[in-house]
Short mmCIF file of N, CA and C in Angstrom, two decimals:
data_model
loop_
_atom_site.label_atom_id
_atom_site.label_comp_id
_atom_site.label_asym_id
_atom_site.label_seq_id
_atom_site.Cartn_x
_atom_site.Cartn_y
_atom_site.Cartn_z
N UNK Y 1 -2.84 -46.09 -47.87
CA UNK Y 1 -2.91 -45.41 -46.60
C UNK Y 1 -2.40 -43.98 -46.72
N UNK Y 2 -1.27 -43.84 -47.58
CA UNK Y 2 -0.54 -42.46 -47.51
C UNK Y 2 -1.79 -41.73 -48.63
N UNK Y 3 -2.51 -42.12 -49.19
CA UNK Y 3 -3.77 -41.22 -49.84
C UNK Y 3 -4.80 -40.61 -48.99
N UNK Y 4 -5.14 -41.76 -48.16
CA UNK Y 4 -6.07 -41.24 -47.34
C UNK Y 4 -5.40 -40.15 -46.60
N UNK Y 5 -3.87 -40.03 -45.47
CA UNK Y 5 -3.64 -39.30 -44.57
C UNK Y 5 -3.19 -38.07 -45.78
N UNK Y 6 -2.88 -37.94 -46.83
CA UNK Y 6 -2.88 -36.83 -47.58
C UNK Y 6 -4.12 -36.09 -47.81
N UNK Y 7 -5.37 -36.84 -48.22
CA UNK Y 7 -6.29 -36.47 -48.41
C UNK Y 7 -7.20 -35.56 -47.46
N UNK Y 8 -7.18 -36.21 -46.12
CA UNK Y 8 -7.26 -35.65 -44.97
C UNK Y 8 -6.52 -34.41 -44.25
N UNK Y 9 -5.51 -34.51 -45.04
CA UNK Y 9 -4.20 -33.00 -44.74
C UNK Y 9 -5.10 -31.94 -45.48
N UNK Y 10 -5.44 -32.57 -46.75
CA UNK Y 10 -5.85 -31.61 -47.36
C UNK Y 10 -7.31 -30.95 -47.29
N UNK Y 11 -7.64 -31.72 -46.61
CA UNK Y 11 -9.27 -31.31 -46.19
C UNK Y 11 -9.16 -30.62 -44.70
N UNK Y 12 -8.25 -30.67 -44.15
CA UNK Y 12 -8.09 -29.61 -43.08
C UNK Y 12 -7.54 -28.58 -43.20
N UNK Y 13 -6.36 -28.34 -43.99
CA UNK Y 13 -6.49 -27.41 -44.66
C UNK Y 13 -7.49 -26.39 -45.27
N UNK Y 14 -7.70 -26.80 -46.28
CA UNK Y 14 -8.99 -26.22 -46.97
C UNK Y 14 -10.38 -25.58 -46.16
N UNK Y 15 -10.14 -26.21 -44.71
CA UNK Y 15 -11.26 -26.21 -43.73
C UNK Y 15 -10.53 -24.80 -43.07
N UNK Y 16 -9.32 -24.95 -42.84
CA UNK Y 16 -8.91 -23.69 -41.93
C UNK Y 16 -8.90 -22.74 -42.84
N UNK Y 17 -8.65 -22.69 -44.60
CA UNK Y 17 -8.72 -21.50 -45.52
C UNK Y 17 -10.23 -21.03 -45.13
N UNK Y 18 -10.77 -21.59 -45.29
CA UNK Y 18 -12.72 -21.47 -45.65
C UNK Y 18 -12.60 -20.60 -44.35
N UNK Y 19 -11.77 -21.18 -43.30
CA UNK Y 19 -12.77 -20.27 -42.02
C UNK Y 19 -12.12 -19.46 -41.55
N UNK Y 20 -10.76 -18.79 -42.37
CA UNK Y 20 -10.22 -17.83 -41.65
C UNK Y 20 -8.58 -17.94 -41.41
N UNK Y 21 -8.62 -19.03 -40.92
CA UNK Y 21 -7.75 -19.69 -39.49
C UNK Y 21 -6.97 -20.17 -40.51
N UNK Y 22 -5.35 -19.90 -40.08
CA UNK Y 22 -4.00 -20.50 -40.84
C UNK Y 22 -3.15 -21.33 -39.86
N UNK Y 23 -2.76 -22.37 -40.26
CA UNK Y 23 -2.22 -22.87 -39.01
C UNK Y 23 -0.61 -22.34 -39.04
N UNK Y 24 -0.44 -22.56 -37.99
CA UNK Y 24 0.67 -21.86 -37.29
C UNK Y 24 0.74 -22.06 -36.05
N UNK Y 25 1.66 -20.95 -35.61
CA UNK Y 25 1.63 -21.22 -33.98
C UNK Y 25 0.36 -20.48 -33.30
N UNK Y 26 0.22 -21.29 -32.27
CA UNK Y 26 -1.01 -20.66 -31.12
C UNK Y 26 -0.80 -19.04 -30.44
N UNK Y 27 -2.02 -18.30 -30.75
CA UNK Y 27 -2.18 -16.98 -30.12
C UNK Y 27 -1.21 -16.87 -28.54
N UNK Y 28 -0.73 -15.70 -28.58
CA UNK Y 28 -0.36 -15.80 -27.02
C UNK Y 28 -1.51 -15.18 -26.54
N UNK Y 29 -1.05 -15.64 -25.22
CA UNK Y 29 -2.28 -15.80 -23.69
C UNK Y 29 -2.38 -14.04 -24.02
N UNK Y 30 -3.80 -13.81 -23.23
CA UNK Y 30 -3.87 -12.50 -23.17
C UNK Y 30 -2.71 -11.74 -21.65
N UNK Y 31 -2.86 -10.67 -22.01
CA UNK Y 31 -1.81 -10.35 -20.92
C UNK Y 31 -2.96 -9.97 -19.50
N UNK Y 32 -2.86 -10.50 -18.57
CA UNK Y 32 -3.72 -10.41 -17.20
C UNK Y 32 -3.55 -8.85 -16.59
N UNK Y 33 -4.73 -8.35 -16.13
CA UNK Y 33 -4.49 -7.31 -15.16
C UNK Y 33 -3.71 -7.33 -14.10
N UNK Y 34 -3.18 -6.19 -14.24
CA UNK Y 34 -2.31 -6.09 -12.66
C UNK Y 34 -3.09 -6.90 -11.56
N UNK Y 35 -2.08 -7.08 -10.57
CA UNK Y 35 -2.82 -7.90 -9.37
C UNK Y 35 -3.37 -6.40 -8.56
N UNK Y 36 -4.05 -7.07 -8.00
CA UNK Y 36 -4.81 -5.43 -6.55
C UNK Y 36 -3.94 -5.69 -5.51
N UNK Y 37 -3.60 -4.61 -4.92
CA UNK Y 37 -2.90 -4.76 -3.62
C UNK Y 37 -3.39 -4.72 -2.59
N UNK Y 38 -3.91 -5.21 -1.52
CA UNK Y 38 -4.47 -4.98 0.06
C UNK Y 38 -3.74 -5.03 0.61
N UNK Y 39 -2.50 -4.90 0.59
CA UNK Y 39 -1.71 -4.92 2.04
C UNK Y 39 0.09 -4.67 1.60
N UNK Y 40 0.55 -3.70 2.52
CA UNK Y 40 1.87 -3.09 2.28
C UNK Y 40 2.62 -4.48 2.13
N UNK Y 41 4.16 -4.95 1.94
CA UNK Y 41 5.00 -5.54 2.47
C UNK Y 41 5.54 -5.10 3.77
N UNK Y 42 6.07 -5.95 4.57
CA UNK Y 42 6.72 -5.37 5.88
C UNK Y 42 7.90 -3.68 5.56
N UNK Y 43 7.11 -3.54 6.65
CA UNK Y 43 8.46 -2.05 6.49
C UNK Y 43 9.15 -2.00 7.65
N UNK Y 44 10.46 -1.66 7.45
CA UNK Y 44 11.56 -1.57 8.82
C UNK Y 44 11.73 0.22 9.03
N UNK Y 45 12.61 0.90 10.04
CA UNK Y 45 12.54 1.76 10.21
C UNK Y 45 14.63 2.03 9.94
N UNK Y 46 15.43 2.72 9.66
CA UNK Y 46 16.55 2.73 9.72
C UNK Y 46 16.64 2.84 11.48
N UNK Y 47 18.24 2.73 12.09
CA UNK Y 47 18.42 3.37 13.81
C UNK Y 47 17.92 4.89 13.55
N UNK Y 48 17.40 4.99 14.60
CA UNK Y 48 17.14 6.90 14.94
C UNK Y 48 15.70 7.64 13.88
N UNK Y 49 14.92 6.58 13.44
CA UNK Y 49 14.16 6.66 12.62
C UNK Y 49 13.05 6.33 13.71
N UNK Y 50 11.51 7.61 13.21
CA UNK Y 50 10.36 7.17 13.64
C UNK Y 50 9.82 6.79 12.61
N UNK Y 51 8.30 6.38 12.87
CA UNK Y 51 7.16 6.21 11.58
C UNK Y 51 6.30 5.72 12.10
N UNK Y 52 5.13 5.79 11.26
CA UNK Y 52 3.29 5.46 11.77
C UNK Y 52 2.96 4.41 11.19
N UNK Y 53 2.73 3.39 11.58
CA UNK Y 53 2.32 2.11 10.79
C UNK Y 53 0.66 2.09 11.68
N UNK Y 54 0.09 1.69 10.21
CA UNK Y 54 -1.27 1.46 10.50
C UNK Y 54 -2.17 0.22 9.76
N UNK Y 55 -2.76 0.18 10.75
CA UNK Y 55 -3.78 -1.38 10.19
C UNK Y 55 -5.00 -1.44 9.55
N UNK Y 56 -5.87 -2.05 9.13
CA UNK Y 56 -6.68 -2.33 8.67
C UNK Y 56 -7.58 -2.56 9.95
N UNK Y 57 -9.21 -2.12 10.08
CA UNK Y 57 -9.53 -2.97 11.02
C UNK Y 57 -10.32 -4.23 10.77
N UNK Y 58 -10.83 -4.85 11.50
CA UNK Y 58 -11.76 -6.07 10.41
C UNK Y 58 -10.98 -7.59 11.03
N UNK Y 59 -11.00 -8.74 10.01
CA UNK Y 59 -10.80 -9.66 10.33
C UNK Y 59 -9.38 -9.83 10.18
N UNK Y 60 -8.39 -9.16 8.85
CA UNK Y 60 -7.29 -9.68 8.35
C UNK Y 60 -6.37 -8.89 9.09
N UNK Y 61 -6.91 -7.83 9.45
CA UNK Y 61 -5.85 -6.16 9.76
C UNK Y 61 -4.78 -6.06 8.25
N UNK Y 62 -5.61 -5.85 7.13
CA UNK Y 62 -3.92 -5.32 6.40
C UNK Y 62 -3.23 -4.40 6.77
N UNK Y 63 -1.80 -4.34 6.46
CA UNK Y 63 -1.06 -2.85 6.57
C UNK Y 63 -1.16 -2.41 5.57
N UNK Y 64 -2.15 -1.04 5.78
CA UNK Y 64 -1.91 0.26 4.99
C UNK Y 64 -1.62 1.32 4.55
N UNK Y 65 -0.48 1.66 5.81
CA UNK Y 65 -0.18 2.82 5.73
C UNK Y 65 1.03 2.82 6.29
N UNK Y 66 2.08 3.13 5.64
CA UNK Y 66 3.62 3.46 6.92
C UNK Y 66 4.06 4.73 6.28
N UNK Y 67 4.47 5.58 7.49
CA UNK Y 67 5.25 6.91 7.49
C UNK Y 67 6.54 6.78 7.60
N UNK Y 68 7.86 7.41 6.89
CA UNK Y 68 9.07 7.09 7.36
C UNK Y 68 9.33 8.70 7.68
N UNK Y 69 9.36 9.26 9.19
CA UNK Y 69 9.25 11.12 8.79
C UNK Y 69 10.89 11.21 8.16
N UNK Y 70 11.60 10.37 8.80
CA UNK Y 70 12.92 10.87 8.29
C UNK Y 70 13.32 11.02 6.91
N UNK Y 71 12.75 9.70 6.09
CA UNK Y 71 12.49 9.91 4.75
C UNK Y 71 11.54 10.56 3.85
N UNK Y 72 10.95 11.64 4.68
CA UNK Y 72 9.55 12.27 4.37
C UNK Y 72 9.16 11.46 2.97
N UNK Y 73 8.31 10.24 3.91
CA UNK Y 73 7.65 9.57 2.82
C UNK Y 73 6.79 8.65 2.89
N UNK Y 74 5.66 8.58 2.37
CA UNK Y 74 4.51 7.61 3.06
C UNK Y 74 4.19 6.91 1.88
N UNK Y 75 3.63 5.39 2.29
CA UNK Y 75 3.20 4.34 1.28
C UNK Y 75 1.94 4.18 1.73
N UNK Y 76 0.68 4.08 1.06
CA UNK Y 76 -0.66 4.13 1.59
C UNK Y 76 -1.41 3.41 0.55
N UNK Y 77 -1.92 2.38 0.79
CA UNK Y 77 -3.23 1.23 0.02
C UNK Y 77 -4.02 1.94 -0.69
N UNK Y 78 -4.65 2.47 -1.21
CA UNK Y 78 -5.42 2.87 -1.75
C UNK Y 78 -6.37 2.38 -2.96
N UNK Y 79 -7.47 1.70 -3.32
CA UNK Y 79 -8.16 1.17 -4.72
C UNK Y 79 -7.18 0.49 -4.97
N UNK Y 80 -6.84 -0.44 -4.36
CA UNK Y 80 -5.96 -1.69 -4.88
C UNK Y 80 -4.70 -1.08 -5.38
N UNK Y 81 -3.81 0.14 -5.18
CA UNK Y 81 -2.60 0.78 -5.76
C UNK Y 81 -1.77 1.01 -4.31
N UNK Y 82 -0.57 0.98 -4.42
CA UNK Y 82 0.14 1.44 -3.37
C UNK Y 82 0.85 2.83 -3.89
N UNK Y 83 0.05 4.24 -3.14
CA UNK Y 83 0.86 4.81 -3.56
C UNK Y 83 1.74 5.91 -2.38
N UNK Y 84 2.94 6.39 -3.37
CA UNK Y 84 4.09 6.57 -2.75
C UNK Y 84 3.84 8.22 -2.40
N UNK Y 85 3.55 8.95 -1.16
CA UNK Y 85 3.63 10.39 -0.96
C UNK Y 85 4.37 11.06 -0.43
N UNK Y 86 4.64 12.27 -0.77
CA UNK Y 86 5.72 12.88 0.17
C UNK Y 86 5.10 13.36 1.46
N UNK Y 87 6.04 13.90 2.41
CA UNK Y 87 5.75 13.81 3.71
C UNK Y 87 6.60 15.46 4.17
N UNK Y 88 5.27 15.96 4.19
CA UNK Y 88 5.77 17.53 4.74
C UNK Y 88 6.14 17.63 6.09
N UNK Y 89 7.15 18.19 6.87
CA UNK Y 89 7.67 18.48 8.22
C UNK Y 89 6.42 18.21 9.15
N UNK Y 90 6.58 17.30 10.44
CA UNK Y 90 5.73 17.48 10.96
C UNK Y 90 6.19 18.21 12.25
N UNK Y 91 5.51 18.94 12.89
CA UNK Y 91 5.62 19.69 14.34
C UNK Y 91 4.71 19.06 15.60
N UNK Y 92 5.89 18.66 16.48
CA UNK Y 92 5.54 18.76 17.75
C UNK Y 92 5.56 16.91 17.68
N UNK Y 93 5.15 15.94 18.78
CA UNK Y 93 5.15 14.73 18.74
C UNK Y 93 3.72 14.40 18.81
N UNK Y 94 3.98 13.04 19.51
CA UNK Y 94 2.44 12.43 19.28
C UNK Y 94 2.57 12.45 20.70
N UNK Y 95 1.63 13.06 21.49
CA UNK Y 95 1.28 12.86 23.00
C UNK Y 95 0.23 12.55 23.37
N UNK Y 96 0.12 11.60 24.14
CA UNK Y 96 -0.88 10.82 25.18
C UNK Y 96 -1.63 11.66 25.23
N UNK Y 97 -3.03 11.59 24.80
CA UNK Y 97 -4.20 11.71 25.08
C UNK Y 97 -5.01 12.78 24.02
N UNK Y 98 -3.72 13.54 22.88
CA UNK Y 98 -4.29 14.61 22.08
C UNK Y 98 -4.48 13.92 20.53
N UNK Y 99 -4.79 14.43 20.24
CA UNK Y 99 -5.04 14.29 18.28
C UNK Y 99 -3.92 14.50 17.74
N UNK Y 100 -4.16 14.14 16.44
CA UNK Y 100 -3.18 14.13 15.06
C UNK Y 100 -3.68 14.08 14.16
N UNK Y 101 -2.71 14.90 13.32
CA UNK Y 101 -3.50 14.65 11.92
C UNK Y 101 -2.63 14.81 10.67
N UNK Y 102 -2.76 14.62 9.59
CA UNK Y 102 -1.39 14.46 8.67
C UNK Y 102 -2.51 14.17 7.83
N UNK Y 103 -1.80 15.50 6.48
CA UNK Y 103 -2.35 15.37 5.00
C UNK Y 103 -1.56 15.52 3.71
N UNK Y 104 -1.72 14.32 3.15
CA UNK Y 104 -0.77 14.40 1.93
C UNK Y 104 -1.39 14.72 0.49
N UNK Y 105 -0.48 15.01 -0.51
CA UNK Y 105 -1.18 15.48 -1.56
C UNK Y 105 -0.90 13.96 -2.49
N UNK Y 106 -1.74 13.45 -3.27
CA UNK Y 106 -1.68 12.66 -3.91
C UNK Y 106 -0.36 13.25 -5.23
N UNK Y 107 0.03 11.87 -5.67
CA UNK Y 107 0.93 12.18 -6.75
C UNK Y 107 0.77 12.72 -7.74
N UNK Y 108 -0.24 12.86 -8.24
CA UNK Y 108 -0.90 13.48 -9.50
C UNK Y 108 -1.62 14.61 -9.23
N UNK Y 109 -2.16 15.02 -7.82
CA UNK Y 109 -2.52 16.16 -6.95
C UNK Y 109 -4.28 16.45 -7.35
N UNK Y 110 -4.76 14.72 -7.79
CA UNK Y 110 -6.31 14.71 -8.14
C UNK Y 110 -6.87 13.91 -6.67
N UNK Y 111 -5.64 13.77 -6.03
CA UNK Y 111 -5.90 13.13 -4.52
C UNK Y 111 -5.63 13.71 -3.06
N UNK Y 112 -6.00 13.63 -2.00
CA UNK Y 112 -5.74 14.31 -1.11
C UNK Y 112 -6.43 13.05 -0.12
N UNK Y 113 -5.52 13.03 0.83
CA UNK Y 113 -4.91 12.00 1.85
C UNK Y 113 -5.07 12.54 3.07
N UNK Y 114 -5.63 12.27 3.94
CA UNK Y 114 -6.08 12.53 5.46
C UNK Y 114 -6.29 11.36 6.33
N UNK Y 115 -5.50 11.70 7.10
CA UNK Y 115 -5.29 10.64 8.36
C UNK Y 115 -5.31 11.57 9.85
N UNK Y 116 -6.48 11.52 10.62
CA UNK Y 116 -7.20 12.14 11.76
C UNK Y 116 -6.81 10.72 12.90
N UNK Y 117 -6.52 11.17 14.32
CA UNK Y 117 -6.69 10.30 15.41
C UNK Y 117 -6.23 10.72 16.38
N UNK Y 118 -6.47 9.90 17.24
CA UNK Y 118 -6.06 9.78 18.65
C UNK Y 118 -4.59 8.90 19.23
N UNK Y 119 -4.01 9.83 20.41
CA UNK Y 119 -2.74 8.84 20.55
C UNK Y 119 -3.04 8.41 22.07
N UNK Y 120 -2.80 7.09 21.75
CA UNK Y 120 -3.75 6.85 23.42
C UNK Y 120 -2.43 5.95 24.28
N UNK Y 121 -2.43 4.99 25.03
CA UNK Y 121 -1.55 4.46 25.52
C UNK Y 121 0.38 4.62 25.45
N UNK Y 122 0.82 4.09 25.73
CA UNK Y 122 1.90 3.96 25.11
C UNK Y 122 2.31 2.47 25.49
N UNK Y 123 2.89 1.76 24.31
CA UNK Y 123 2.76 0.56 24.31
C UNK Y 123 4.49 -0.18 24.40
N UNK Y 124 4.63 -1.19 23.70
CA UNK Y 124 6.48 -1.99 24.12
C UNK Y 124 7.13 -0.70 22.74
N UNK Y 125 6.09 -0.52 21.63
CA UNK Y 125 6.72 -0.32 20.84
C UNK Y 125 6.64 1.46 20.63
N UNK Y 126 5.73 2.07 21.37
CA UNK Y 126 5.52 3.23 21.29
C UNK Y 126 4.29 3.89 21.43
N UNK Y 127 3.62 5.29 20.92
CA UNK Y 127 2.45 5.19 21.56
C UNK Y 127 1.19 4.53 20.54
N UNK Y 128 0.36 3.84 21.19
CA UNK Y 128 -0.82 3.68 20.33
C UNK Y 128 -1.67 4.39 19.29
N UNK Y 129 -2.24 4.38 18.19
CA UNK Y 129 -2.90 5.18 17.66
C UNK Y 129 -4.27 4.36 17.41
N UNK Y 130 -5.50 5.48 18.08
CA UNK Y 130 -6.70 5.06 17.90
C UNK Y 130 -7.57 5.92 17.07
N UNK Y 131 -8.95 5.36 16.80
CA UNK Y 131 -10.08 6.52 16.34
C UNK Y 131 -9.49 6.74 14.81
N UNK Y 132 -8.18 6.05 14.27
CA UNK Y 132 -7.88 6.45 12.99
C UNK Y 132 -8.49 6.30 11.86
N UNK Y 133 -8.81 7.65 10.84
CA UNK Y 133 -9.92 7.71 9.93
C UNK Y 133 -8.34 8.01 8.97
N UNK Y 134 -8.89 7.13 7.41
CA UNK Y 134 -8.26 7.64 6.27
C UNK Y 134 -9.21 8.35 5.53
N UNK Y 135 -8.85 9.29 5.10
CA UNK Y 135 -9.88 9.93 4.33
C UNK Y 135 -9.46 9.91 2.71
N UNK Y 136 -10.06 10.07 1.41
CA UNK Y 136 -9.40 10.01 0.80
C UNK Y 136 -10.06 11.00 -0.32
N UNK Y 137 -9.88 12.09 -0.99
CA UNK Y 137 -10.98 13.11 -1.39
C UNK Y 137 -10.25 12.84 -2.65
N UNK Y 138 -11.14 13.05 -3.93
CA UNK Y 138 -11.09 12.88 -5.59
C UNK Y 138 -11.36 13.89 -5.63
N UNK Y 139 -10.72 14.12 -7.20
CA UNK Y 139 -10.81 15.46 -7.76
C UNK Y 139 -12.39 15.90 -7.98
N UNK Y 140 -13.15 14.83 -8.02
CA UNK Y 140 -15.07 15.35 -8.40
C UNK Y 140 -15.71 15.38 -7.15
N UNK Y 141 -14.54 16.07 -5.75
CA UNK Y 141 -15.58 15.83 -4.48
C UNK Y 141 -15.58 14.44 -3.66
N UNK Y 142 -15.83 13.37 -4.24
CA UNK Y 142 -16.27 11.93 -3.58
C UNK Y 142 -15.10 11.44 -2.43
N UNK Y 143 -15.42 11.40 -1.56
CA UNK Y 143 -14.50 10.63 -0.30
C UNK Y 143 -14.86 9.10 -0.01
N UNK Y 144 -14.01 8.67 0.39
CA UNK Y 144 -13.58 7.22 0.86
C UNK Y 144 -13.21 7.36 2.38
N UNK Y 145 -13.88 6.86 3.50
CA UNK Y 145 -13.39 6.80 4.79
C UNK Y 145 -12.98 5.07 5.18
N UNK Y 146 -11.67 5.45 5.86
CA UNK Y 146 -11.58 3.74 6.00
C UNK Y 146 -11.16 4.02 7.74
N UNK Y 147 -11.36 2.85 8.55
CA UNK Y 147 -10.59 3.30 9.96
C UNK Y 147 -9.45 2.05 10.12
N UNK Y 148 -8.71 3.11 11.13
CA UNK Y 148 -7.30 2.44 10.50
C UNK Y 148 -7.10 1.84 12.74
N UNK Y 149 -5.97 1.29 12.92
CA UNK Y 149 -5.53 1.62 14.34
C UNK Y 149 -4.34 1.31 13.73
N UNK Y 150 -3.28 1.73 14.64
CA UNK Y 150 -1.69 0.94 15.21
C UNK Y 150 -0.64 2.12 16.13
N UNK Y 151 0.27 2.23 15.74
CA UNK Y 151 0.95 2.61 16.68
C UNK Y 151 2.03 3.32 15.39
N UNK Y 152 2.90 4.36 16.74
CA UNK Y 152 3.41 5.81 16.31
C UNK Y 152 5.04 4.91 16.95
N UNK Y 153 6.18 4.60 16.04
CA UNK Y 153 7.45 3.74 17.03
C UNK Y 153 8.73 4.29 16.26
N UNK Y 154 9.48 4.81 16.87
CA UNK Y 154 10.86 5.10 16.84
C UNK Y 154 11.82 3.91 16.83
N UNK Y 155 12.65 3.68 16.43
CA UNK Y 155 14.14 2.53 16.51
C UNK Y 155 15.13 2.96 16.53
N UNK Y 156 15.94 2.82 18.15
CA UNK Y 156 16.74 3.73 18.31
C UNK Y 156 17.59 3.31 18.11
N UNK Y 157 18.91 4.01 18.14
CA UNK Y 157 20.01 3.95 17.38
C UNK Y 157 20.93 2.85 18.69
N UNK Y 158 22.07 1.95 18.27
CA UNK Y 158 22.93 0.94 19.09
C UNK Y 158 23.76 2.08 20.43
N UNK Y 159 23.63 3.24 19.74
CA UNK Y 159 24.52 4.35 20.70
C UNK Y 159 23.27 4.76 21.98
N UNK Y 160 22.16 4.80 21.26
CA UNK Y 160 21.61 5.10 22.26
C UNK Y 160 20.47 4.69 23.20
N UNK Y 161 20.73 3.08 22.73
CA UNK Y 161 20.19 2.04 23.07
C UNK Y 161 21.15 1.87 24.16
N UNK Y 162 22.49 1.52 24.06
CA UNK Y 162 23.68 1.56 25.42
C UNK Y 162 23.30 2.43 26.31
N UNK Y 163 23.21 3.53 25.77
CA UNK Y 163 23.08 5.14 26.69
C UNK Y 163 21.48 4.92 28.18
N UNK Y 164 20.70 4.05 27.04
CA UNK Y 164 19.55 3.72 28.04
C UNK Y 164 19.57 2.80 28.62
N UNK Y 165 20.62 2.13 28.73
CA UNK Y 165 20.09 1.12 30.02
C UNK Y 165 21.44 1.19 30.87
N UNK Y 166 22.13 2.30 30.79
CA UNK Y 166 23.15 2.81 32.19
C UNK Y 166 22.29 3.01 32.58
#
């Protein structure tokens, strides 16, 4: 018996020389592509902090977009990447019934970021934002339009949260 299971060692062997193959340990797994991102994680605002959170429109609504102005800094979906922009001074607020608009420079500055709309209602959390277009321009010309909605909301501070309801 121990001839045959030798014999057989040795013919598999000889089989893995012939074809290449040494035994050993098994190849590791290939390494997988990054995952794609569609949708921010939740974002909070610090007290005394505004920012623009915006949706997806469609069936799922992802979040794609939040502004922190205090942290001049925006996170925005983009081709499956979340990326991180700075956030130049903005002037004046968002008022009932006029436009807005806010443009960032991509990180590598082969991108350029446009967000156009309307501020319509004002809602529990602040005012609404409608008509919102992302625009998204490449360095060879080509744009990406996506439409966005949500709302423009401040979180006010415990001091002056008291202060408002004397």
């Amino acid at each position: 018996m121990r001839w045959i299971i030798a014999g057989l060692s040795a013919l598999a062997l000889s089989a893995c020389a012939a074809t290449g193959l040494q035994p050993g340990p098994a190849p590791a797994p290939a390494q997988s592509a990054p995952e794609r991102v569609t949708s921010l994680p939740p974002q909070s605002l610090p007290d005394g902090s505004c920012g623009v959170f915006l949706f997806g429109v469609g069936e799922r609504h992802p979040f794609v977009v939040f502004e922190n102005e205090r942290a001049r800094r925006a996170l925005i979906v983009h081709d499956g990447a979340v990326h991180e922009l700075e956030v130049a001074a903005q002037s004046g607020a968002f008022v009932m019934g006029q436009s807005f608009s806010r443009v960032y420079a991509g990180p590598t500055r082969d991108q350029t970021f446009t967000l156009t709309g309307e501020v319509a209602e004002e809602t529990g959390s602040g005012p609404r934002l409608t008509n919102v277009l992302l625009r998204v321009r490449e360095s060879d010309g080509s744009e990406t339009v996506r439409p966005l909605g949500g709302v423009y909301s401040c979180r006010q501070g415990a001091d002056r949260l008291a202060a408002s309801r004397l």
